[in-house]
Tab-separated table of C-alpha atoms and ligand atoms in Angstrom:
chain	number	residue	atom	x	y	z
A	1	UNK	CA	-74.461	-205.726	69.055
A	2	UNK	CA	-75.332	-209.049	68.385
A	3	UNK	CA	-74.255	-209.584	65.032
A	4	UNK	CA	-76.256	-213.170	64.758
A	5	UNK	CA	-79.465	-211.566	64.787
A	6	UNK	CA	-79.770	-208.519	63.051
A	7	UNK	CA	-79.800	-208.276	59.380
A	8	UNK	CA	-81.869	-211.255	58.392
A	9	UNK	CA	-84.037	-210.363	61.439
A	10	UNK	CA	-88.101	-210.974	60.723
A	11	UNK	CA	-89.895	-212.388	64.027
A	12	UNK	CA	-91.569	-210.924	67.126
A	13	UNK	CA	-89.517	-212.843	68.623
A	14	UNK	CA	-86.600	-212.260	67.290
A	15	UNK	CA	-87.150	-208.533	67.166
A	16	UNK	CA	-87.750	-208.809	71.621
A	17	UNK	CA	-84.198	-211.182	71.298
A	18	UNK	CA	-82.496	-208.434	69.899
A	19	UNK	CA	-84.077	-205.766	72.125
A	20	UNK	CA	-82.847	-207.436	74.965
A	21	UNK	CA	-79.464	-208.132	74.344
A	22	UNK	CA	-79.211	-204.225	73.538
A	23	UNK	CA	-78.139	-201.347	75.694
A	24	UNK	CA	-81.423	-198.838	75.733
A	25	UNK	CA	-82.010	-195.571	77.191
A	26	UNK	CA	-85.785	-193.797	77.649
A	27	UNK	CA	-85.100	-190.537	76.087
A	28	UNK	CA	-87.297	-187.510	77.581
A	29	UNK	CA	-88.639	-190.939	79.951
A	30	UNK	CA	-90.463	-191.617	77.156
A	31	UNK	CA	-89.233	-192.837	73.685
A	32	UNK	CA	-86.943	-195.810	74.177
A	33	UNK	CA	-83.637	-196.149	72.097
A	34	UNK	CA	-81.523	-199.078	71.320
A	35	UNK	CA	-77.363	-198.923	70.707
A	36	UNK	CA	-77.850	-200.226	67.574
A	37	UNK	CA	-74.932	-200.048	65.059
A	38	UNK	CA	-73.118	-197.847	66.774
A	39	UNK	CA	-76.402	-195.725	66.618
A	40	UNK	CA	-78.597	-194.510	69.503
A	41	UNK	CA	-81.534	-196.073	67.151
A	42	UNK	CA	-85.656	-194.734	68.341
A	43	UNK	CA	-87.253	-196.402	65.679
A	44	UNK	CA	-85.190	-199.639	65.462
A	45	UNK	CA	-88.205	-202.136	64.324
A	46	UNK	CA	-88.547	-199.894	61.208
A	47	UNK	CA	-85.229	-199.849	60.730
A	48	UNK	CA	-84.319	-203.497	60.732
A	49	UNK	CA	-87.527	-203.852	58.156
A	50	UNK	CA	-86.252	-201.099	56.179
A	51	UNK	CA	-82.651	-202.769	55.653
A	52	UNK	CA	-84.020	-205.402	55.198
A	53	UNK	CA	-86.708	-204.776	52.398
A	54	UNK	CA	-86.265	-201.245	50.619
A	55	UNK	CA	-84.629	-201.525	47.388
A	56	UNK	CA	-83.630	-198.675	46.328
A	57	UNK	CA	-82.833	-197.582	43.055
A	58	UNK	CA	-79.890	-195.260	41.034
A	59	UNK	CA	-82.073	-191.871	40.579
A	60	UNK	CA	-83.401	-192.226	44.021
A	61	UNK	CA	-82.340	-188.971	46.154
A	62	UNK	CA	-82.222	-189.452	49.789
A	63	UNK	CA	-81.869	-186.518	52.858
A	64	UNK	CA	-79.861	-187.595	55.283
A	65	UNK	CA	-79.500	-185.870	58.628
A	66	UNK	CA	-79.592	-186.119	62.294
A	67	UNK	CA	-82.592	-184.827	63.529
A	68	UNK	CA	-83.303	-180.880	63.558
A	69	UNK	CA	-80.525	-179.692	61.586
A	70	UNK	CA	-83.113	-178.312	58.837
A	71	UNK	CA	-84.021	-181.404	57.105
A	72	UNK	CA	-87.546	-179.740	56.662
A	73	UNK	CA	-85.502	-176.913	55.023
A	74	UNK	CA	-83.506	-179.155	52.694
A	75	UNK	CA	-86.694	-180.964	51.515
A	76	UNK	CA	-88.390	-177.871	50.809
A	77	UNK	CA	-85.821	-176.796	48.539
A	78	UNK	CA	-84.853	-179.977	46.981
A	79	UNK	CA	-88.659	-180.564	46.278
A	80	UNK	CA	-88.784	-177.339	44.740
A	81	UNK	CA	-85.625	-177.566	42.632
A	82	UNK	CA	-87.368	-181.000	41.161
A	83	UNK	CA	-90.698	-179.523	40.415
A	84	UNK	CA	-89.780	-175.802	39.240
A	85	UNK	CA	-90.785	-176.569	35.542
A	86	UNK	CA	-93.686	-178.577	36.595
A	87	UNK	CA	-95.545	-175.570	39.023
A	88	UNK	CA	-95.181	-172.027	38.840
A	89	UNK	CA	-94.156	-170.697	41.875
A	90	UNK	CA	-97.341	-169.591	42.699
A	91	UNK	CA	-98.826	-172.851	42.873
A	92	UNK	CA	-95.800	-174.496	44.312
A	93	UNK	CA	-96.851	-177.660	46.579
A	94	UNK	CA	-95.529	-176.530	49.579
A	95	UNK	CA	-98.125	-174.142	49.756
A	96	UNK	CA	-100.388	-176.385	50.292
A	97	UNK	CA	-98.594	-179.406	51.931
A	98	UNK	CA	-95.674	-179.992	54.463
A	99	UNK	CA	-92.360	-180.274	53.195
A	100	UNK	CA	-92.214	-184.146	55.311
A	101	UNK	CA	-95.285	-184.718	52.892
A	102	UNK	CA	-94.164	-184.032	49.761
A	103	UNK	CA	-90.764	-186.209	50.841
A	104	UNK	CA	-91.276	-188.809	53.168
A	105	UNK	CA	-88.748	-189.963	55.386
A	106	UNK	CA	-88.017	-193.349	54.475
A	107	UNK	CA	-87.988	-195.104	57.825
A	108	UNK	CA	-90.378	-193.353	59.939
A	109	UNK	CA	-93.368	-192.377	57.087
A	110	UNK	CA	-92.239	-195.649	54.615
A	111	UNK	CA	-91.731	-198.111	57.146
A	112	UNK	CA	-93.228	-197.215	60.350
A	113	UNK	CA	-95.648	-200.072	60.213
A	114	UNK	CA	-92.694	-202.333	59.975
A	115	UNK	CA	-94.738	-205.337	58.709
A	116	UNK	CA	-96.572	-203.639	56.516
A	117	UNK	CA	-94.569	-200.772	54.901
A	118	UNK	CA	-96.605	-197.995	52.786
A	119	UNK	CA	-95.012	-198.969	49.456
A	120	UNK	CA	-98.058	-197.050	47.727
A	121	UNK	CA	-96.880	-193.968	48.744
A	122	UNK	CA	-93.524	-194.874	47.200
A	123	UNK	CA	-94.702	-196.002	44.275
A	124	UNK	CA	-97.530	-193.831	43.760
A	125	UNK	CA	-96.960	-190.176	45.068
A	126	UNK	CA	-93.522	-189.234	44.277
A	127	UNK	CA	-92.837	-187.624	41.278
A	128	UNK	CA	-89.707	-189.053	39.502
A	129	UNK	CA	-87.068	-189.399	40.856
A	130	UNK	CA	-88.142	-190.684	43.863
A	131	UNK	CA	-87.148	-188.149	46.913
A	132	UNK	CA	-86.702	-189.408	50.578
A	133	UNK	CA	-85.616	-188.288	53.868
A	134	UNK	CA	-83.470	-190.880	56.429
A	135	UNK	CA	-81.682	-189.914	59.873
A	136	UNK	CA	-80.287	-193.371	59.895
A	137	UNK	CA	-76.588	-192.864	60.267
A	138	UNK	CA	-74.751	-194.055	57.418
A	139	UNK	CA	-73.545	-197.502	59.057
A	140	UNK	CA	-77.281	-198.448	58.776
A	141	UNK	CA	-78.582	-196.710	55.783
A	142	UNK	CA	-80.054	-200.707	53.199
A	143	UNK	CA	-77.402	-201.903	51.519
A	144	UNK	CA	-79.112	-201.056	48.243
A	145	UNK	CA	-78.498	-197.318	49.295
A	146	UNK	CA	-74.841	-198.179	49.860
A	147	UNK	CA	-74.591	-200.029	46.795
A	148	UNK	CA	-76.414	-198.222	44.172
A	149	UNK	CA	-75.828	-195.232	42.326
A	150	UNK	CA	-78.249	-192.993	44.342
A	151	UNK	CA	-77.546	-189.694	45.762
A	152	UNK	CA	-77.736	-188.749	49.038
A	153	UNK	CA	-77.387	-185.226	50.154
A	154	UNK	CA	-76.298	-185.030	54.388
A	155	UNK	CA	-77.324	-181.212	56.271
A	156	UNK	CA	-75.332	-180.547	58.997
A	157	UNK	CA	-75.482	-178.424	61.716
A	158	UNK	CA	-73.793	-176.591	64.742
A	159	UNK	CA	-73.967	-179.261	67.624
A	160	UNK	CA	-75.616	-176.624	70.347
A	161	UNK	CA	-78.089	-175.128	67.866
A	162	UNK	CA	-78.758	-178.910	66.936
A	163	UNK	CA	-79.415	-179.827	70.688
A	164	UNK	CA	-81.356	-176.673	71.530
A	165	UNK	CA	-83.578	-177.698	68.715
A	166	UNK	CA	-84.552	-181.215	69.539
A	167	UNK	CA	-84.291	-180.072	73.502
A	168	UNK	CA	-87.202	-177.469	72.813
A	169	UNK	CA	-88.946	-179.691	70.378
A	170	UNK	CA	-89.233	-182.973	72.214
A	171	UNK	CA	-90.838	-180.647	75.404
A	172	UNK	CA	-93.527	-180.045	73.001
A	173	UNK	CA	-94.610	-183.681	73.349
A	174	UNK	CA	-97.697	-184.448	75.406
A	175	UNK	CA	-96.053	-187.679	76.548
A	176	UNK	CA	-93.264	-186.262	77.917
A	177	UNK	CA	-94.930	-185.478	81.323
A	178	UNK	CA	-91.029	-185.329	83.653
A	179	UNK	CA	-89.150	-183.604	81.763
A	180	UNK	CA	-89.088	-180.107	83.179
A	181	UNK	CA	-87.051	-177.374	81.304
A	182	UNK	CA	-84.406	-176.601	83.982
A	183	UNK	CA	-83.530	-180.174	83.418
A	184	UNK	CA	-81.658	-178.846	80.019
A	185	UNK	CA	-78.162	-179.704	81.799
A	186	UNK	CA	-78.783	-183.344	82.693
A	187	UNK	CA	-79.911	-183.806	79.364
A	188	UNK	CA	-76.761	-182.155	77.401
A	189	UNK	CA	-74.793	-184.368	79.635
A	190	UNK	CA	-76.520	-187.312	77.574
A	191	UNK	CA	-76.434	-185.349	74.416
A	192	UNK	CA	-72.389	-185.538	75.067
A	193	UNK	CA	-72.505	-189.326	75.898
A	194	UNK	CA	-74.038	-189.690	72.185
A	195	UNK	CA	-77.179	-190.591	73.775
A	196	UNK	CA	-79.352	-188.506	71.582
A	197	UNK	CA	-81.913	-189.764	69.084
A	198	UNK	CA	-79.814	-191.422	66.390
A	199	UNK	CA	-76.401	-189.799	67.737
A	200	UNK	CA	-73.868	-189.806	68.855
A	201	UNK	CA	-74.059	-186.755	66.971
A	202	UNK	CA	-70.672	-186.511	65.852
A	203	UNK	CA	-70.960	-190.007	64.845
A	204	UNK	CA	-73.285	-189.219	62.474
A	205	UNK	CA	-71.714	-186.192	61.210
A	206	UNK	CA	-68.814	-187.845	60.971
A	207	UNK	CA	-69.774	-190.930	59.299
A	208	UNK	CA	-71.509	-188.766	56.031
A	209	UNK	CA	-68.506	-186.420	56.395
A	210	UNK	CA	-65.918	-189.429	55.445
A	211	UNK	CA	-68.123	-190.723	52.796
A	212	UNK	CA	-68.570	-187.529	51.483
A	213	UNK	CA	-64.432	-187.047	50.926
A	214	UNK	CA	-64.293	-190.596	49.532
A	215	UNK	CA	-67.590	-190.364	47.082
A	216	UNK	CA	-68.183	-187.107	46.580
A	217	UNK	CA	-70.718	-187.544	43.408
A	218	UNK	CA	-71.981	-189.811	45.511
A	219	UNK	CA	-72.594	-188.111	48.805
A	220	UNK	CA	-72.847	-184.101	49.150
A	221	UNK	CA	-72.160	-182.488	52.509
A	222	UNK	CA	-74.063	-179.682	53.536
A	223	UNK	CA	-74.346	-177.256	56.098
A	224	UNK	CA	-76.826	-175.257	57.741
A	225	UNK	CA	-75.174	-172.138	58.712
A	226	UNK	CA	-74.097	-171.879	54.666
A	227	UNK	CA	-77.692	-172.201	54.181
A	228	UNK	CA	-78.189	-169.488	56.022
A	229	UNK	CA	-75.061	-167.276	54.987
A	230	UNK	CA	-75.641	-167.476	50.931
A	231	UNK	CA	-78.745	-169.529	49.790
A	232	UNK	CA	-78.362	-168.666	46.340
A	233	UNK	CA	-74.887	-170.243	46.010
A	234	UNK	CA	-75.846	-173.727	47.572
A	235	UNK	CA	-78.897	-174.213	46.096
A	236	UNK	CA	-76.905	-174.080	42.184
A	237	UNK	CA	-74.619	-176.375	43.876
A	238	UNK	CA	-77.313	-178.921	45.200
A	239	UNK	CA	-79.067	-178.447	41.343
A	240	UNK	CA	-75.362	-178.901	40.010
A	241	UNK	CA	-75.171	-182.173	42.402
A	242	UNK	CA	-78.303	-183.467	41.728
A	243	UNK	CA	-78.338	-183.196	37.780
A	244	UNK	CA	-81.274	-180.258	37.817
A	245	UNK	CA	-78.760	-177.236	37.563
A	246	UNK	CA	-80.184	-173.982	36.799
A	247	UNK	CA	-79.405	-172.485	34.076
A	248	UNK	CA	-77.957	-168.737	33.353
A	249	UNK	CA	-81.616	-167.596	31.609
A	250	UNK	CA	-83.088	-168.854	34.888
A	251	UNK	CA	-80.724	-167.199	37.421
A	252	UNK	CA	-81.374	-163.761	35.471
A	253	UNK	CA	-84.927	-164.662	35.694
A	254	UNK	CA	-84.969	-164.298	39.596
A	255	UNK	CA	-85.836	-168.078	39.238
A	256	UNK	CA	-83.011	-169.125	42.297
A	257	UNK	CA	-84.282	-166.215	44.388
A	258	UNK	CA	-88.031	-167.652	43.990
A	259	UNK	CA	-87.225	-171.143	45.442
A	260	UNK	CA	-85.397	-169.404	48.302
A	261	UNK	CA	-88.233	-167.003	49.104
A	262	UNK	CA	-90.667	-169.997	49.121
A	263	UNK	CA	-88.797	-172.082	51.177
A	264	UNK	CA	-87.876	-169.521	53.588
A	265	UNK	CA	-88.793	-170.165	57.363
A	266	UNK	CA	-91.268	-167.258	57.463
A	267	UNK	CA	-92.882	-168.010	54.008
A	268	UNK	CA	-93.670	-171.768	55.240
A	269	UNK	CA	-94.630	-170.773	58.436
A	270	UNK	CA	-97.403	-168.672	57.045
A	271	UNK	CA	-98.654	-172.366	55.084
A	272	UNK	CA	-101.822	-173.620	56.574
A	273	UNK	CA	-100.466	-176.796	56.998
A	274	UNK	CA	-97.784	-175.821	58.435
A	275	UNK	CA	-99.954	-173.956	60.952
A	276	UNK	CA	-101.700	-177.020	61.959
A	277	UNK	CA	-102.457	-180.865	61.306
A	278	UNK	CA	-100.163	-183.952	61.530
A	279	UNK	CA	-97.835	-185.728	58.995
A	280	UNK	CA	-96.829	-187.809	61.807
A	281	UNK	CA	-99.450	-188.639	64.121
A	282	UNK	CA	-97.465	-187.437	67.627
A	283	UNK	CA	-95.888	-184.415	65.878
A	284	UNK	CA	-98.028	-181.018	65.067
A	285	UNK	CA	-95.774	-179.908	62.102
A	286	UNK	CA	-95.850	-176.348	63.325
A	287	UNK	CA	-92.936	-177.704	65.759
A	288	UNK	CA	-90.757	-178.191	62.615
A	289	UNK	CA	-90.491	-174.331	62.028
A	290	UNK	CA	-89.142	-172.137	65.512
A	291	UNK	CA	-86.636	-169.460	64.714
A	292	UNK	CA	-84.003	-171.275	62.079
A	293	UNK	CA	-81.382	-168.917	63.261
A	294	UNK	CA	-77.773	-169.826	64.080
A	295	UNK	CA	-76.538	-169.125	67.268
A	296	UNK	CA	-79.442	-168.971	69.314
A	297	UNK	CA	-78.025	-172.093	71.510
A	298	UNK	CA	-76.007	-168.396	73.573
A	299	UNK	CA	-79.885	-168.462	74.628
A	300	UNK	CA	-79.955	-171.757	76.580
A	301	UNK	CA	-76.513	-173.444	76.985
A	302	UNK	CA	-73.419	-172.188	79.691
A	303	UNK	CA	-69.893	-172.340	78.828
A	304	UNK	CA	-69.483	-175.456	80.690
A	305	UNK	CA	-72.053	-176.999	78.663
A	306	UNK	CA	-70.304	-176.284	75.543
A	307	UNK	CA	-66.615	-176.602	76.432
A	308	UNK	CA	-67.842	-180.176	77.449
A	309	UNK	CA	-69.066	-180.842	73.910
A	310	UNK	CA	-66.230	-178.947	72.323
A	311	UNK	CA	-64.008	-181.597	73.513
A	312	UNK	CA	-65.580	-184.607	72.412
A	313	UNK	CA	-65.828	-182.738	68.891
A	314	UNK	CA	-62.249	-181.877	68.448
A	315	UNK	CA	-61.089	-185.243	69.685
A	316	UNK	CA	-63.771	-187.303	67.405
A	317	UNK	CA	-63.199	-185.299	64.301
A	318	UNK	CA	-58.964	-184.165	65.020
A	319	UNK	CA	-57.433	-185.125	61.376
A	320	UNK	CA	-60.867	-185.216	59.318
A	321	UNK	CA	-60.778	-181.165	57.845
A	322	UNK	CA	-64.300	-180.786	59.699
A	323	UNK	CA	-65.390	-177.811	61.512
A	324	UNK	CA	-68.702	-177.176	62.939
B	1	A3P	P1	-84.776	-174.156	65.434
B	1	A3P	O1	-85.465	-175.027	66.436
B	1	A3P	O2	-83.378	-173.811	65.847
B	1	A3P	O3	-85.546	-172.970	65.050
B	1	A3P	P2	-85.442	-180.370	61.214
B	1	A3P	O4	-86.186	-179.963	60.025
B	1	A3P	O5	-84.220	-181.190	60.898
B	1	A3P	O6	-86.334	-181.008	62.231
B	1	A3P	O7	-84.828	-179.047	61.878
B	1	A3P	C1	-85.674	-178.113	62.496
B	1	A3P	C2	-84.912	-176.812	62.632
B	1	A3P	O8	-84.844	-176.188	61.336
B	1	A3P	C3	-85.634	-175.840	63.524
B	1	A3P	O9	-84.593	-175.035	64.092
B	1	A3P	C4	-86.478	-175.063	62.546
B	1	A3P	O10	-86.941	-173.827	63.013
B	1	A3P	C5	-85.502	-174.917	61.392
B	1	A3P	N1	-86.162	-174.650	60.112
B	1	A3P	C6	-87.270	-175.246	59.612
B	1	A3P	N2	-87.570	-174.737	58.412
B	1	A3P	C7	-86.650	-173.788	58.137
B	1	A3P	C8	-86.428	-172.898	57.041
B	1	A3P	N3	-87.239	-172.876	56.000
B	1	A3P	N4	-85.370	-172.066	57.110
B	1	A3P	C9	-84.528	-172.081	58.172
B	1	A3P	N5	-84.682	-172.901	59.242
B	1	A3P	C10	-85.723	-173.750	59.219
């Protein structure tokens, strides 16, 4: 990287200087990337902007994660754990809106015109505190992130469902016109090279994982699969972590067994606007919600595949205590 010209970056120019003394890859021969802080980066304009503007502030709460390891599940619940006292579940939001909605991500909704970043709907449309999403690995996360007392809660996921995911989801895209599905090996091959939107995956993991062991009121590491296995029990610890607990009268009242109902993958795919419209313009948010199962990667990856990846894994995270 060239360190001369990044974080005090502002012109066109600039912004082409830096693109070309980058490696990049097309991914899907489409959506270029840029090896950006040790970061496969696919929106790196927004990003730079983003570091170099946001300021964010001690109650923010931020979602971190690499791309579809159930960030849209994560927001749903956090966004529900904030606002239980202020809807009844019945008129919860999120039957009316998209989970990416209600929480924006930060450098793709916020800042994706990079010189002129939607600070209204940061100001204006999130209830306090303010909630946003990131998949910026934590290397590039603003400094004011780093430095602040925010929270930041990281979801996690097994590597092959994570890659089956954004494999099935990025063939959705009408741009991506030579990509052909029996390609899925050639592009695991670059999944294990980290070149993967914002990876290398265990990068990112990794990089959340170590801050999570070294600030862990700080940083809270999640995982899907627990999701999955015992709702109940992480969503009193994300209310626990986040300062909203729940409280014994409203665990008797069925109140934790509400949110996870509502947020459940079938509930929200039954939403209207999860059905259809846009909260990005290229995306139709009914992509966000497949199966949400664990384990369906036995579907689409051979034991080549994954012994490949199961390598890089054990070497990348051998002496950190994490097992995906
Ligand atoms: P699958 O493609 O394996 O089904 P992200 O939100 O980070 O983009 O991740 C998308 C993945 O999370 C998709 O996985 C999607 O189906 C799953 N998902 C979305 N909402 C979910 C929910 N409420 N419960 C469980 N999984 C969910």
């Amino acid at each position: 990287m060239n360190s001369t010209i990044t974080a005090a970056l502002t012109t066109e120019e600039e912004l082409q200087q830096l693109k070309s003394s980058l490696p990049n890859e097309l991914w899907f021969n489409s959506y270029p990337m840029y090896f950006y802080q040790n970061c496969w980066n696919i929106i790196l304009e927004s990003t730079i902007s983003c570091q170099n503007h946001f300021k964010a502030q001690d109650s923010d709460i931020f979602i971190a994660s690499i791309p579809k390891t159930g960030t849209t599940w994560l927001k749903s619940l956090i966004f529900s754990i904030f606002n239980r006292k202020n809807y009844p579940i019945s008129e919860n939001p999120l039957l009316k809106h998209n989970p990416h909605e209600l929480i924006p991500q930060l450098e793709s909704i916020i800042y994706a015109n990079p010189q002129n970043p939607d600070l209204k709907t940061l100001e204006k449309k999130l209830n306090y505190p303010r909630i946003l999403g990131t998949h910026l690995p934590i290397q590039s996360l603003p400094t004011s992130i780093k430095n602040s007392n925010c929270k930041i809660i990281y979801i996690c996921r097994n590597p092959f469902d994570t890659f089956v995911s954004s494999w099935l989801f990025y063939l959705n895209y009408d741009e991506n016109t030579n990509v052909k599905d029996d390609m899925i090996e050639e592009y695991f091959g670059k999944f294990c090279e980290g070149k993967f939107p914002f990876g290398g995956f265990e990068d990112h993991v990794l990089g959340y994982w170590k801050e999570s062991l070294e600030r862990s009121g700080k940083v809270m590491f999640m995982k899907f699969e627990d999701l999955k296995d015992d709702p109940k029990s992480e969503l009193k610890k994300l209310g626990e972590f986040v300062a909203c607990p729940f409280s014994s009268e409203e665990e008797e009242d069925g109140v934790i067994d509400e949110i996870v109902k509502m947020c459940s993958i079938e509930k929200l795919k039954e939403v209207e606007a999860n059905k259809s419209g846009r909260v990005y313009s290229f995306i139709e948010n009914k992509w966000f919600f497949r199966k949400g199962e664990v384990g369906d990667w036995v579907n689409y990856l051979n034991p080549c595949m994954v012994e490949r990846f199961e390598k890089v894994m054990s070497e990348k995270f051998a002496g950190y205590g994490l097992e995906l």
